[in-house]
PDB file of C-alpha atoms and ligand atoms in Angstrom:
ATOM      1  CA  MET A 897     -22.354 -10.195 -37.928  1.00  0.00           C
ATOM      2  CA  LYS A 898     -24.311  -7.806 -35.715  1.00  0.00           C
ATOM      3  CA  LYS A 899     -25.347 -10.746 -33.511  1.00  0.00           C
ATOM      4  CA  ILE A 900     -21.739 -11.764 -33.003  1.00  0.00           C
ATOM      5  CA  PHE A 901     -20.833  -8.166 -32.196  1.00  0.00           C
ATOM      6  CA  ASN A 902     -23.659  -7.963 -29.617  1.00  0.00           C
ATOM      7  CA  PHE A 903     -22.530 -11.263 -28.098  1.00  0.00           C
ATOM      8  CA  ILE A 904     -18.956  -9.992 -27.739  1.00  0.00           C
ATOM      9  CA  ILE A 905     -20.237  -6.832 -26.020  1.00  0.00           C
ATOM     10  CA  VAL A 906     -22.299  -8.901 -23.534  1.00  0.00           C
ATOM     11  CA  VAL A 907     -19.327 -11.159 -22.748  1.00  0.00           C
ATOM     12  CA  MET A 908     -17.064  -8.137 -22.229  1.00  0.00           C
ATOM     13  CA  MET A 909     -19.607  -6.481 -19.919  1.00  0.00           C
ATOM     14  CA  ALA A 910     -19.948  -9.660 -17.869  1.00  0.00           C
ATOM     15  CA  ALA A 911     -16.169  -9.922 -17.533  1.00  0.00           C
ATOM     16  CA  ALA A 912     -15.933  -6.277 -16.453  1.00  0.00           C
ATOM     17  CA  LEU A 913     -18.641  -6.861 -13.855  1.00  0.00           C
ATOM     18  CA  ILE A 914     -16.794  -9.870 -12.431  1.00  0.00           C
ATOM     19  CA  ILE A 915     -13.575  -7.829 -12.179  1.00  0.00           C
ATOM     20  CA  ALA A 916     -15.409  -4.895 -10.546  1.00  0.00           C
ATOM     21  CA  LEU A 917     -16.988  -7.153  -7.937  1.00  0.00           C
ATOM     22  CA  GLY A 918     -13.694  -8.793  -6.916  1.00  0.00           C
ATOM     23  CA  CYS A 919     -14.362 -12.264  -5.561  1.00  0.00           C
ATOM     24  CA  GLY A 920     -17.888 -11.373  -4.514  1.00  0.00           C
ATOM     25  CA  ASN A 921     -19.456 -12.899  -1.475  1.00  0.00           C
ATOM     26  CA  LEU A 922     -17.138 -14.376   1.163  1.00  0.00           C
ATOM     27  CA  ALA A 923     -19.288 -17.404   1.758  1.00  0.00           C
ATOM     28  CA  ASP A 924     -19.631 -19.274  -1.481  1.00  0.00           C
ATOM     29  CA  LYS A 925     -17.542 -17.915  -4.342  1.00  0.00           C
ATOM     30  CA  SER A 926     -14.057 -18.446  -2.965  1.00  0.00           C
ATOM     31  CA  LYS A 927     -11.838 -21.212  -4.093  1.00  0.00           C
ATOM     32  CA  ASN A 928      -9.372 -23.088  -1.989  1.00  0.00           C
ATOM     33  CA  ALA A 929      -5.699 -22.387  -2.486  1.00  0.00           C
ATOM     34  CA  ASP A 930      -5.291 -25.922  -3.849  1.00  0.00           C
ATOM     35  CA  GLY A 931      -7.794 -25.062  -6.601  1.00  0.00           C
ATOM     36  CA  SER A 932     -10.709 -27.065  -5.204  1.00  0.00           C
ATOM     37  CA  LYS A 933     -13.980 -25.400  -4.330  1.00  0.00           C
ATOM     38  CA  ALA A 934     -14.176 -23.950  -0.834  1.00  0.00           C
ATOM     39  CA  THR A 935     -16.386 -25.877   1.535  1.00  0.00           C
ATOM     40  CA  THR A 936     -18.276 -24.233   4.327  1.00  0.00           C
ATOM     41  CA  THR A 937     -17.287 -26.013   7.486  1.00  0.00           C
ATOM     42  CA  GLN A 938     -19.419 -25.483  10.543  1.00  0.00           C
ATOM     43  CA  ALA A 939     -17.566 -24.183  13.570  1.00  0.00           C
ATOM     44  CA  LYS A 940     -17.679 -26.318  16.687  1.00  0.00           C
ATOM     45  CA  THR A 941     -17.987 -23.797  19.438  1.00  0.00           C
ATOM     46  CA  ASN A 942     -16.451 -26.006  22.117  1.00  0.00           C
ATOM     47  CA  GLU A 943     -13.102 -26.158  20.319  1.00  0.00           C
ATOM     48  CA  SER A 944     -10.577 -23.583  21.352  1.00  0.00           C
ATOM     49  CA  VAL A 945      -8.422 -21.717  18.848  1.00  0.00           C
ATOM     50  CA  THR A 946      -5.377 -19.757  19.985  1.00  0.00           C
ATOM     51  CA  ILE A 947      -3.594 -17.000  18.126  1.00  0.00           C
ATOM     52  CA  LYS A 948      -0.295 -15.980  19.664  1.00  0.00           C
ATOM     53  CA  MET A 949       1.681 -12.933  18.547  1.00  0.00           C
ATOM     54  CA  LEU A 950       5.175 -14.031  19.540  1.00  0.00           C
ATOM     55  CA  ASN A 951       7.515 -11.542  21.162  1.00  0.00           C
ATOM     56  CA  ILE A 952      10.387 -11.687  18.694  1.00  0.00           C
ATOM     57  CA  GLY A 953      11.501  -8.053  18.710  1.00  0.00           C
ATOM     58  CA  GLN A 954      11.178  -5.894  15.593  1.00  0.00           C
ATOM     59  CA  GLY A 955       9.331  -8.176  13.176  1.00  0.00           C
ATOM     60  CA  ASP A 956       6.240 -10.362  12.960  1.00  0.00           C
ATOM     61  CA  SER A 957       5.598 -13.967  13.845  1.00  0.00           C
ATOM     62  CA  ILE A 958       2.133 -15.202  14.736  1.00  0.00           C
ATOM     63  CA  LEU A 959       1.334 -18.759  15.764  1.00  0.00           C
ATOM     64  CA  ILE A 960      -2.198 -20.069  15.219  1.00  0.00           C
ATOM     65  CA  LYS A 961      -3.356 -23.357  16.711  1.00  0.00           C
ATOM     66  CA  THR A 962      -6.683 -24.906  15.858  1.00  0.00           C
ATOM     67  CA  ALA A 963      -7.715 -28.343  17.118  1.00  0.00           C
ATOM     68  CA  HIS A 964      -6.243 -29.932  13.995  1.00  0.00           C
ATOM     69  CA  GLN A 965      -3.625 -27.608  12.560  1.00  0.00           C
ATOM     70  CA  VAL A 966      -0.662 -25.433  13.458  1.00  0.00           C
ATOM     71  CA  ILE A 967      -0.159 -22.358  11.289  1.00  0.00           C
ATOM     72  CA  LEU A 968       2.684 -19.830  11.437  1.00  0.00           C
ATOM     73  CA  ILE A 969       2.349 -16.420   9.784  1.00  0.00           C
ATOM     74  CA  ASP A 970       5.822 -14.884   9.330  1.00  0.00           C
ATOM     75  CA  THR A 971       9.014 -15.793  11.155  1.00  0.00           C
ATOM     76  CA  GLY A 972      10.619 -12.631  12.584  1.00  0.00           C
ATOM     77  CA  ASP A 973      14.100 -11.361  11.728  1.00  0.00           C
ATOM     78  CA  VAL A 974      17.344 -13.299  11.205  1.00  0.00           C
ATOM     79  CA  ASP A 975      18.854 -12.346  14.585  1.00  0.00           C
ATOM     80  CA  MET A 976      15.783 -13.742  16.399  1.00  0.00           C
ATOM     81  CA  ARG A 977      15.942 -17.208  14.808  1.00  0.00           C
ATOM     82  CA  ASP A 978      17.068 -18.966  17.994  1.00  0.00           C
ATOM     83  CA  LYS A 979      14.453 -17.178  20.087  1.00  0.00           C
ATOM     84  CA  LEU A 980      11.723 -18.109  17.589  1.00  0.00           C
ATOM     85  CA  VAL A 981      12.697 -21.787  17.639  1.00  0.00           C
ATOM     86  CA  GLU A 982      12.800 -21.690  21.448  1.00  0.00           C
ATOM     87  CA  LEU A 983       9.337 -20.071  21.640  1.00  0.00           C
ATOM     88  CA  LEU A 984       7.827 -22.566  19.192  1.00  0.00           C
ATOM     89  CA  LYS A 985       9.310 -25.503  21.131  1.00  0.00           C
ATOM     90  CA  LYS A 986       7.917 -24.010  24.340  1.00  0.00           C
ATOM     91  CA  GLU A 987       4.523 -24.080  22.626  1.00  0.00           C
ATOM     92  CA  ASN A 988       5.024 -27.802  21.908  1.00  0.00           C
ATOM     93  CA  VAL A 989       5.158 -27.206  18.169  1.00  0.00           C
ATOM     94  CA  HIS A 990       6.677 -30.084  16.177  1.00  0.00           C
ATOM     95  CA  GLN A 991       4.777 -29.950  12.932  1.00  0.00           C
ATOM     96  CA  ILE A 992       3.712 -26.775  11.138  1.00  0.00           C
ATOM     97  CA  ASP A 993       0.877 -27.526   8.750  1.00  0.00           C
ATOM     98  CA  LYS A 994       1.023 -24.166   7.020  1.00  0.00           C
ATOM     99  CA  LEU A 995       3.776 -21.573   6.965  1.00  0.00           C
ATOM    100  CA  ILE A 996       2.657 -18.275   5.448  1.00  0.00           C
ATOM    101  CA  ILE A 997       5.211 -15.578   4.622  1.00  0.00           C
ATOM    102  CA  THR A 998       3.411 -12.268   4.035  1.00  0.00           C
ATOM    103  CA  HIS A 999       6.315 -10.675   2.121  1.00  0.00           C
ATOM    104  CA  PRO A1000      10.042 -11.281   1.724  1.00  0.00           C
ATOM    105  CA  HIS A1001      11.490  -8.586   4.019  1.00  0.00           C
ATOM    106  CA  ALA A1002      13.967  -9.883   6.601  1.00  0.00           C
ATOM    107  CA  ASP A1003      11.795  -9.009   9.633  1.00  0.00           C
ATOM    108  CA  HIS A1004       9.119 -11.443   8.331  1.00  0.00           C
ATOM    109  CA  LEU A1005      11.167 -13.999   6.414  1.00  0.00           C
ATOM    110  CA  GLY A1006      14.345 -13.973   8.536  1.00  0.00           C
ATOM    111  CA  GLY A1007      13.472 -16.959  10.746  1.00  0.00           C
ATOM    112  CA  ALA A1008      12.073 -19.103   7.928  1.00  0.00           C
ATOM    113  CA  TYR A1009      15.348 -20.974   7.413  1.00  0.00           C
ATOM    114  CA  ALA A1010      15.393 -22.138  11.051  1.00  0.00           C
ATOM    115  CA  VAL A1011      11.687 -23.012  10.994  1.00  0.00           C
ATOM    116  CA  LEU A1012      12.038 -25.058   7.805  1.00  0.00           C
ATOM    117  CA  LYS A1013      15.152 -26.760   9.142  1.00  0.00           C
ATOM    118  CA  ASP A1014      13.954 -27.564  12.675  1.00  0.00           C
ATOM    119  CA  PHE A1015      10.241 -28.279  12.190  1.00  0.00           C
ATOM    120  CA  ASP A1016       8.186 -30.554   9.989  1.00  0.00           C
ATOM    121  CA  VAL A1017       6.630 -27.938   7.676  1.00  0.00           C
ATOM    122  CA  LYS A1018       3.907 -29.416   5.473  1.00  0.00           C
ATOM    123  CA  GLN A1019       3.115 -26.475   3.197  1.00  0.00           C
ATOM    124  CA  VAL A1020       4.587 -23.048   2.483  1.00  0.00           C
ATOM    125  CA  TYR A1021       2.661 -20.098   1.070  1.00  0.00           C
ATOM    126  CA  ASP A1022       3.937 -16.681   0.052  1.00  0.00           C
ATOM    127  CA  ASN A1023       2.855 -13.957  -2.367  1.00  0.00           C
ATOM    128  CA  GLY A1024       5.238 -15.110  -5.108  1.00  0.00           C
ATOM    129  CA  GLN A1025       7.298 -11.919  -5.168  1.00  0.00           C
ATOM    130  CA  THR A1026      10.958 -12.813  -5.406  1.00  0.00           C
ATOM    131  CA  THR A1027      13.985 -10.906  -4.152  1.00  0.00           C
ATOM    132  CA  SER A1028      17.691 -11.419  -4.726  1.00  0.00           C
ATOM    133  CA  ASN A1029      18.867 -11.248  -1.113  1.00  0.00           C
ATOM    134  CA  ALA A1030      20.537 -14.173   0.637  1.00  0.00           C
ATOM    135  CA  THR A1031      17.705 -14.657   3.153  1.00  0.00           C
ATOM    136  CA  TYR A1032      15.216 -15.224   0.342  1.00  0.00           C
ATOM    137  CA  ARG A1033      17.565 -17.460  -1.621  1.00  0.00           C
ATOM    138  CA  THR A1034      18.297 -19.774   1.333  1.00  0.00           C
ATOM    139  CA  TYR A1035      14.557 -19.945   2.120  1.00  0.00           C
ATOM    140  CA  MET A1036      13.724 -21.017  -1.447  1.00  0.00           C
ATOM    141  CA  LYS A1037      16.681 -23.406  -1.612  1.00  0.00           C
ATOM    142  CA  LEU A1038      15.544 -25.176   1.534  1.00  0.00           C
ATOM    143  CA  ILE A1039      11.949 -25.479   0.293  1.00  0.00           C
ATOM    144  CA  THR A1040      13.272 -27.102  -2.873  1.00  0.00           C
ATOM    145  CA  SER A1041      15.795 -29.408  -1.198  1.00  0.00           C
ATOM    146  CA  LYS A1042      13.296 -30.593   1.432  1.00  0.00           C
ATOM    147  CA  LYS A1043      10.599 -30.955  -1.268  1.00  0.00           C
ATOM    148  CA  ILE A1044       8.100 -28.955   0.772  1.00  0.00           C
ATOM    149  CA  PRO A1045       4.925 -28.146  -1.155  1.00  0.00           C
ATOM    150  CA  TYR A1046       4.942 -24.447  -2.043  1.00  0.00           C
ATOM    151  CA  LYS A1047       2.157 -22.256  -3.363  1.00  0.00           C
ATOM    152  CA  GLN A1048       1.673 -18.625  -4.244  1.00  0.00           C
ATOM    153  CA  LEU A1049      -1.206 -17.142  -2.238  1.00  0.00           C
ATOM    154  CA  LEU A1050      -3.289 -14.376  -3.827  1.00  0.00           C
ATOM    155  CA  ASP A1051      -6.507 -12.385  -3.599  1.00  0.00           C
ATOM    156  CA  CYS A1052      -9.716 -14.494  -3.643  1.00  0.00           C
ATOM    157  CA  GLU A1053      -8.115 -17.646  -2.275  1.00  0.00           C
ATOM    158  CA  ASN A1054      -9.390 -19.383   0.813  1.00  0.00           C
ATOM    159  CA  ILE A1055      -7.338 -21.710   2.998  1.00  0.00           C
ATOM    160  CA  ASP A1056      -8.794 -24.172   5.469  1.00  0.00           C
ATOM    161  CA  PHE A1057      -7.127 -24.018   8.911  1.00  0.00           C
ATOM    162  CA  GLY A1058      -9.263 -26.937  10.141  1.00  0.00           C
ATOM    163  CA  SER A1059     -11.911 -27.044  12.877  1.00  0.00           C
ATOM    164  CA  GLY A1060     -14.148 -24.575  11.018  1.00  0.00           C
ATOM    165  CA  VAL A1061     -11.434 -21.909  10.801  1.00  0.00           C
ATOM    166  CA  SER A1062     -10.804 -20.364   7.397  1.00  0.00           C
ATOM    167  CA  PHE A1063      -8.366 -17.799   6.043  1.00  0.00           C
ATOM    168  CA  ARG A1064      -9.604 -15.657   3.183  1.00  0.00           C
ATOM    169  CA  VAL A1065      -7.079 -13.606   1.198  1.00  0.00           C
ATOM    170  CA  PHE A1066      -7.919 -10.033   0.082  1.00  0.00           C
ATOM    171  CA  SER A1067      -4.568  -8.945  -1.370  1.00  0.00           C
ATOM    172  CA  PRO A1068      -2.337  -8.910  -3.416  1.00  0.00           C
ATOM    173  CA  THR A1069      -3.621  -9.755  -6.909  1.00  0.00           C
ATOM    174  CA  ALA A1070      -1.588 -11.629  -9.541  1.00  0.00           C
ATOM    175  CA  ASP A1071      -1.291  -8.383 -11.544  1.00  0.00           C
ATOM    176  CA  GLU A1072       0.088  -6.465  -8.562  1.00  0.00           C
ATOM    177  CA  ILE A1073       2.778  -9.125  -8.083  1.00  0.00           C
ATOM    178  CA  LYS A1074       3.560  -9.190 -11.811  1.00  0.00           C
ATOM    179  CA  ALA A1075       3.979  -5.409 -11.716  1.00  0.00           C
ATOM    180  CA  GLY A1076       6.617  -5.812  -8.985  1.00  0.00           C
ATOM    181  CA  GLY A1077       6.647  -2.716  -6.857  1.00  0.00           C
ATOM    182  CA  ASP A1078       6.687  -2.150  -3.137  1.00  0.00           C
ATOM    183  CA  LEU A1079       7.351  -5.294  -1.108  1.00  0.00           C
ATOM    184  CA  ASN A1080       5.410  -3.984   1.898  1.00  0.00           C
ATOM    185  CA  SER A1081       2.280  -3.127  -0.054  1.00  0.00           C
ATOM    186  CA  ASN A1082       2.301  -6.529  -1.723  1.00  0.00           C
ATOM    187  CA  SER A1083       2.033  -8.202   1.709  1.00  0.00           C
ATOM    188  CA  ILE A1084      -0.551 -10.958   1.972  1.00  0.00           C
ATOM    189  CA  VAL A1085      -3.621  -9.461   3.656  1.00  0.00           C
ATOM    190  CA  GLY A1086      -6.219 -11.955   4.817  1.00  0.00           C
ATOM    191  CA  LYS A1087      -8.979 -12.549   7.311  1.00  0.00           C
ATOM    192  CA  LEU A1088      -9.181 -15.487   9.676  1.00  0.00           C
ATOM    193  CA  VAL A1089     -12.790 -16.412  10.386  1.00  0.00           C
ATOM    194  CA  TYR A1090     -13.981 -18.751  13.123  1.00  0.00           C
ATOM    195  CA  ASP A1091     -17.724 -18.542  13.478  1.00  0.00           C
ATOM    196  CA  LYS A1092     -18.415 -15.092  14.996  1.00  0.00           C
ATOM    197  CA  PHE A1093     -14.744 -14.322  15.665  1.00  0.00           C
ATOM    198  CA  SER A1094     -12.435 -12.874  13.022  1.00  0.00           C
ATOM    199  CA  MET A1095      -8.985 -11.351  12.752  1.00  0.00           C
ATOM    200  CA  LEU A1096      -7.426  -9.374   9.909  1.00  0.00           C
ATOM    201  CA  PHE A1097      -3.762 -10.114   9.158  1.00  0.00           C
ATOM    202  CA  THR A1098      -2.025  -7.331   7.278  1.00  0.00           C
ATOM    203  CA  GLY A1099       1.723  -7.923   7.033  1.00  0.00           C
ATOM    204  CA  ASP A1100       3.331  -4.538   6.317  1.00  0.00           C
ATOM    205  CA  CYS A1101       0.695  -3.412   3.804  1.00  0.00           C
ATOM    206  CA  GLU A1102       0.876   0.356   3.269  1.00  0.00           C
ATOM    207  CA  ALA A1103      -1.858   2.997   3.032  1.00  0.00           C
ATOM    208  CA  ASP A1104      -1.946   3.165  -0.790  1.00  0.00           C
ATOM    209  CA  ARG A1105      -2.834  -0.522  -1.037  1.00  0.00           C
ATOM    210  CA  GLU A1106      -5.195  -0.284   1.959  1.00  0.00           C
ATOM    211  CA  LYS A1107      -7.253   2.127  -0.175  1.00  0.00           C
ATOM    212  CA  VAL A1108      -7.409  -0.404  -3.016  1.00  0.00           C
ATOM    213  CA  ILE A1109      -8.454  -3.187  -0.629  1.00  0.00           C
ATOM    214  CA  LEU A1110     -11.077  -0.954   1.006  1.00  0.00           C
ATOM    215  CA  ALA A1111     -12.572   0.050  -2.359  1.00  0.00           C
ATOM    216  CA  LYS A1112     -12.804  -3.605  -3.341  1.00  0.00           C
ATOM    217  CA  TYR A1113     -13.996  -5.216  -0.132  1.00  0.00           C
ATOM    218  CA  GLY A1114     -15.568  -2.483   2.035  1.00  0.00           C
ATOM    219  CA  ASN A1115     -17.331  -3.923   5.055  1.00  0.00           C
ATOM    220  CA  GLN A1116     -16.171  -7.474   4.292  1.00  0.00           C
ATOM    221  CA  LEU A1117     -13.021  -6.297   6.089  1.00  0.00           C
ATOM    222  CA  LYS A1118     -14.883  -6.016   9.409  1.00  0.00           C
ATOM    223  CA  SER A1119     -12.910  -8.056  11.959  1.00  0.00           C
ATOM    224  CA  THR A1120     -13.016  -8.579  15.718  1.00  0.00           C
ATOM    225  CA  ILE A1121      -9.248  -8.083  16.008  1.00  0.00           C
ATOM    226  CA  LEU A1122      -6.674  -6.345  13.806  1.00  0.00           C
ATOM    227  CA  LYS A1123      -2.996  -7.203  13.411  1.00  0.00           C
ATOM    228  CA  SER A1124      -1.570  -3.704  13.189  1.00  0.00           C
ATOM    229  CA  PRO A1125      -0.173  -3.157   9.675  1.00  0.00           C
ATOM    230  CA  HIS A1126       3.574  -2.490   9.454  1.00  0.00           C
ATOM    231  CA  HIS A1127       4.240  -2.523  13.200  1.00  0.00           C
ATOM    232  CA  GLY A1128       2.049   0.553  13.784  1.00  0.00           C
ATOM    233  CA  SER A1129       3.829   2.692  11.189  1.00  0.00           C
ATOM    234  CA  LYS A1130       2.284   6.028  10.184  1.00  0.00           C
ATOM    235  CA  THR A1131       2.583   4.913   6.551  1.00  0.00           C
ATOM    236  CA  SER A1132      -0.224   2.385   7.118  1.00  0.00           C
ATOM    237  CA  SER A1133      -3.512   2.265   9.082  1.00  0.00           C
ATOM    238  CA  ASN A1134      -5.435   4.882   7.130  1.00  0.00           C
ATOM    239  CA  ARG A1135      -8.506   6.038   9.022  1.00  0.00           C
ATOM    240  CA  GLU A1136     -11.202   4.911   6.561  1.00  0.00           C
ATOM    241  CA  TYR A1137      -9.652   1.444   6.361  1.00  0.00           C
ATOM    242  CA  LEU A1138      -9.596   1.199  10.172  1.00  0.00           C
ATOM    243  CA  LYS A1139     -13.238   2.318  10.309  1.00  0.00           C
ATOM    244  CA  ALA A1140     -14.266  -0.454   7.907  1.00  0.00           C
ATOM    245  CA  ILE A1141     -12.323  -3.061   9.918  1.00  0.00           C
ATOM    246  CA  ALA A1142     -13.984  -1.705  13.068  1.00  0.00           C
ATOM    247  CA  SER A1143     -12.032  -4.003  15.349  1.00  0.00           C
ATOM    248  CA  GLU A1144     -12.316  -4.056  19.121  1.00  0.00           C
ATOM    249  CA  ALA A1145      -8.597  -4.569  19.657  1.00  0.00           C
ATOM    250  CA  VAL A1146      -5.348  -4.179  17.765  1.00  0.00           C
ATOM    251  CA  LEU A1147      -2.109  -6.148  18.257  1.00  0.00           C
ATOM    252  CA  ILE A1148       1.200  -4.501  17.384  1.00  0.00           C
ATOM    253  CA  SER A1149       4.440  -6.448  17.005  1.00  0.00           C
ATOM    254  CA  CYS A1150       7.479  -4.206  17.500  1.00  0.00           C
ATOM    255  CA  GLY A1151      10.863  -4.205  19.218  1.00  0.00           C
ATOM    256  CA  VAL A1152      11.716  -2.272  22.385  1.00  0.00           C
ATOM    257  CA  ASN A1153      13.161   1.134  21.370  1.00  0.00           C
ATOM    258  CA  ASN A1154      13.270   0.078  17.720  1.00  0.00           C
ATOM    259  CA  ASP A1155      15.098   2.215  15.125  1.00  0.00           C
ATOM    260  CA  TYR A1156      11.869   3.042  13.273  1.00  0.00           C
ATOM    261  CA  LYS A1157      10.162   4.370  16.422  1.00  0.00           C
ATOM    262  CA  HIS A1158       7.241   1.998  15.764  1.00  0.00           C
ATOM    263  CA  PRO A1159       4.447   2.338  16.633  1.00  0.00           C
ATOM    264  CA  HIS A1160       4.089   5.957  15.537  1.00  0.00           C
ATOM    265  CA  ASP A1161       2.050   8.383  17.642  1.00  0.00           C
ATOM    266  CA  VAL A1162      -0.248   9.340  14.787  1.00  0.00           C
ATOM    267  CA  THR A1163      -1.264   5.687  14.376  1.00  0.00           C
ATOM    268  CA  MET A1164      -1.723   5.182  18.117  1.00  0.00           C
ATOM    269  CA  ASN A1165      -3.982   8.255  18.152  1.00  0.00           C
ATOM    270  CA  LYS A1166      -6.155   6.747  15.412  1.00  0.00           C
ATOM    271  CA  TYR A1167      -6.450   3.471  17.327  1.00  0.00           C
ATOM    272  CA  ASN A1168      -7.380   5.394  20.479  1.00  0.00           C
ATOM    273  CA  ASP A1169      -9.892   7.582  18.621  1.00  0.00           C
ATOM    274  CA  LEU A1170     -11.592   4.447  17.331  1.00  0.00           C
ATOM    275  CA  LYS A1171     -11.615   3.012  20.878  1.00  0.00           C
ATOM    276  CA  MET A1172      -9.539  -0.014  19.945  1.00  0.00           C
ATOM    277  CA  LYS A1173      -7.813  -1.767  22.846  1.00  0.00           C
ATOM    278  CA  ILE A1174      -4.095  -1.720  22.100  1.00  0.00           C
ATOM    279  CA  TYR A1175      -1.657  -4.572  22.793  1.00  0.00           C
ATOM    280  CA  ARG A1176       2.010  -4.370  21.826  1.00  0.00           C
ATOM    281  CA  THR A1177       4.783  -6.915  22.135  1.00  0.00           C
ATOM    282  CA  ASP A1178       7.456  -4.386  23.221  1.00  0.00           C
ATOM    283  CA  LYS A1179       5.453  -3.688  26.386  1.00  0.00           C
ATOM    284  CA  ASP A1180       3.202  -6.730  26.842  1.00  0.00           C
ATOM    285  CA  GLY A1181       5.487  -9.513  25.631  1.00  0.00           C
ATOM    286  CA  SER A1182       3.847 -12.314  23.641  1.00  0.00           C
ATOM    287  CA  ILE A1183       0.104 -11.748  23.316  1.00  0.00           C
ATOM    288  CA  THR A1184      -2.358 -14.649  23.201  1.00  0.00           C
ATOM    289  CA  ILE A1185      -5.921 -14.566  21.941  1.00  0.00           C
ATOM    290  CA  GLU A1186      -8.072 -17.539  22.835  1.00  0.00           C
ATOM    291  CA  THR A1187     -11.472 -17.953  21.202  1.00  0.00           C
ATOM    292  CA  ASP A1188     -14.229 -20.536  20.934  1.00  0.00           C
ATOM    293  CA  GLY A1189     -15.713 -18.747  17.931  1.00  0.00           C
ATOM    294  CA  ASN A1190     -18.137 -16.790  20.071  1.00  0.00           C
ATOM    295  CA  THR A1191     -16.196 -15.017  22.779  1.00  0.00           C
ATOM    296  CA  TYR A1192     -12.505 -14.325  23.085  1.00  0.00           C
ATOM    297  CA  LYS A1193      -9.903 -13.496  25.723  1.00  0.00           C
ATOM    298  CA  ILE A1194      -6.612 -11.671  25.271  1.00  0.00           C
ATOM    299  CA  ARG A1195      -3.733 -12.497  27.593  1.00  0.00           C
ATOM    300  CA  LYS A1196      -0.410 -10.712  27.949  1.00  0.00           C
ATOM    301  CA  GLU A1197       2.561 -12.850  28.874  1.00  0.00           C
ATOM    302  CA  ASN A1198       4.825  -9.954  29.836  1.00  0.00           C
ATOM    303  CA  THR A1199       7.853 -11.850  28.503  1.00  0.00           C
TER     304      THR A1199
HETATM  305 ZN1  LIG B1109       7.843  -5.642   8.939  1.00  0.00          ZN
END
């Protein structure tokens, strides 16, 4: 009996240790979002990868092109649907291999209907949190009627963007989604890695959840570039989190003279204090990062 008791204690301690360590090392313990084991693909440094923060007003939409895949993270707001479609067509996008919706607020999900309708979307990911608004319902209806593969994307998962580019998810967890709660904080937060280059995507994740992510992942968050959380709001971008990310530049997507006054001064001051180069769509237009996995260039389009 005592032996069984000791065995149970050991099993419980091991389980607690696994939980405390999160997913562990980035390199070898992640699993792919399709459930298969993650493979470590070697980056080919001559292949160019572009990441374009599209100028779609107050909202987020980021287009990523690797040599073999087109990925779209968020789709801007409902009133910018036509502009989003126009911008994607201008970028010669026909097929979208992966559409990722960070959270179901209108300024991220609003253009999804047009994207799903007008482009050949091969796979949709979101955090699995449902809402009752019409934008969400039409998005889900279209995914079902067009039989587009759909998957919930959570902490510890790793998606392959092709050409040696991976996307590793840090948040949210299944329990956080089950608990419901704040849509912003449940945003998908993940890190794109291409050899020596990396970029942290944050949706509208708020400071309370940033603290949880920081405690769990610490310096694994370190990224060359940061997508400013929540359009530069003062309710995100806590200083310790920014220090761990330690990025050289930050990209903010926000509308000209937006109602929320994003980005907030207090956040801009933090970015300046940490000597991050700041790019923002309301002033710079669409912003393009081009990288070969070693070096990178950032270009403003001013439109
Ligand atoms: Zn937003």
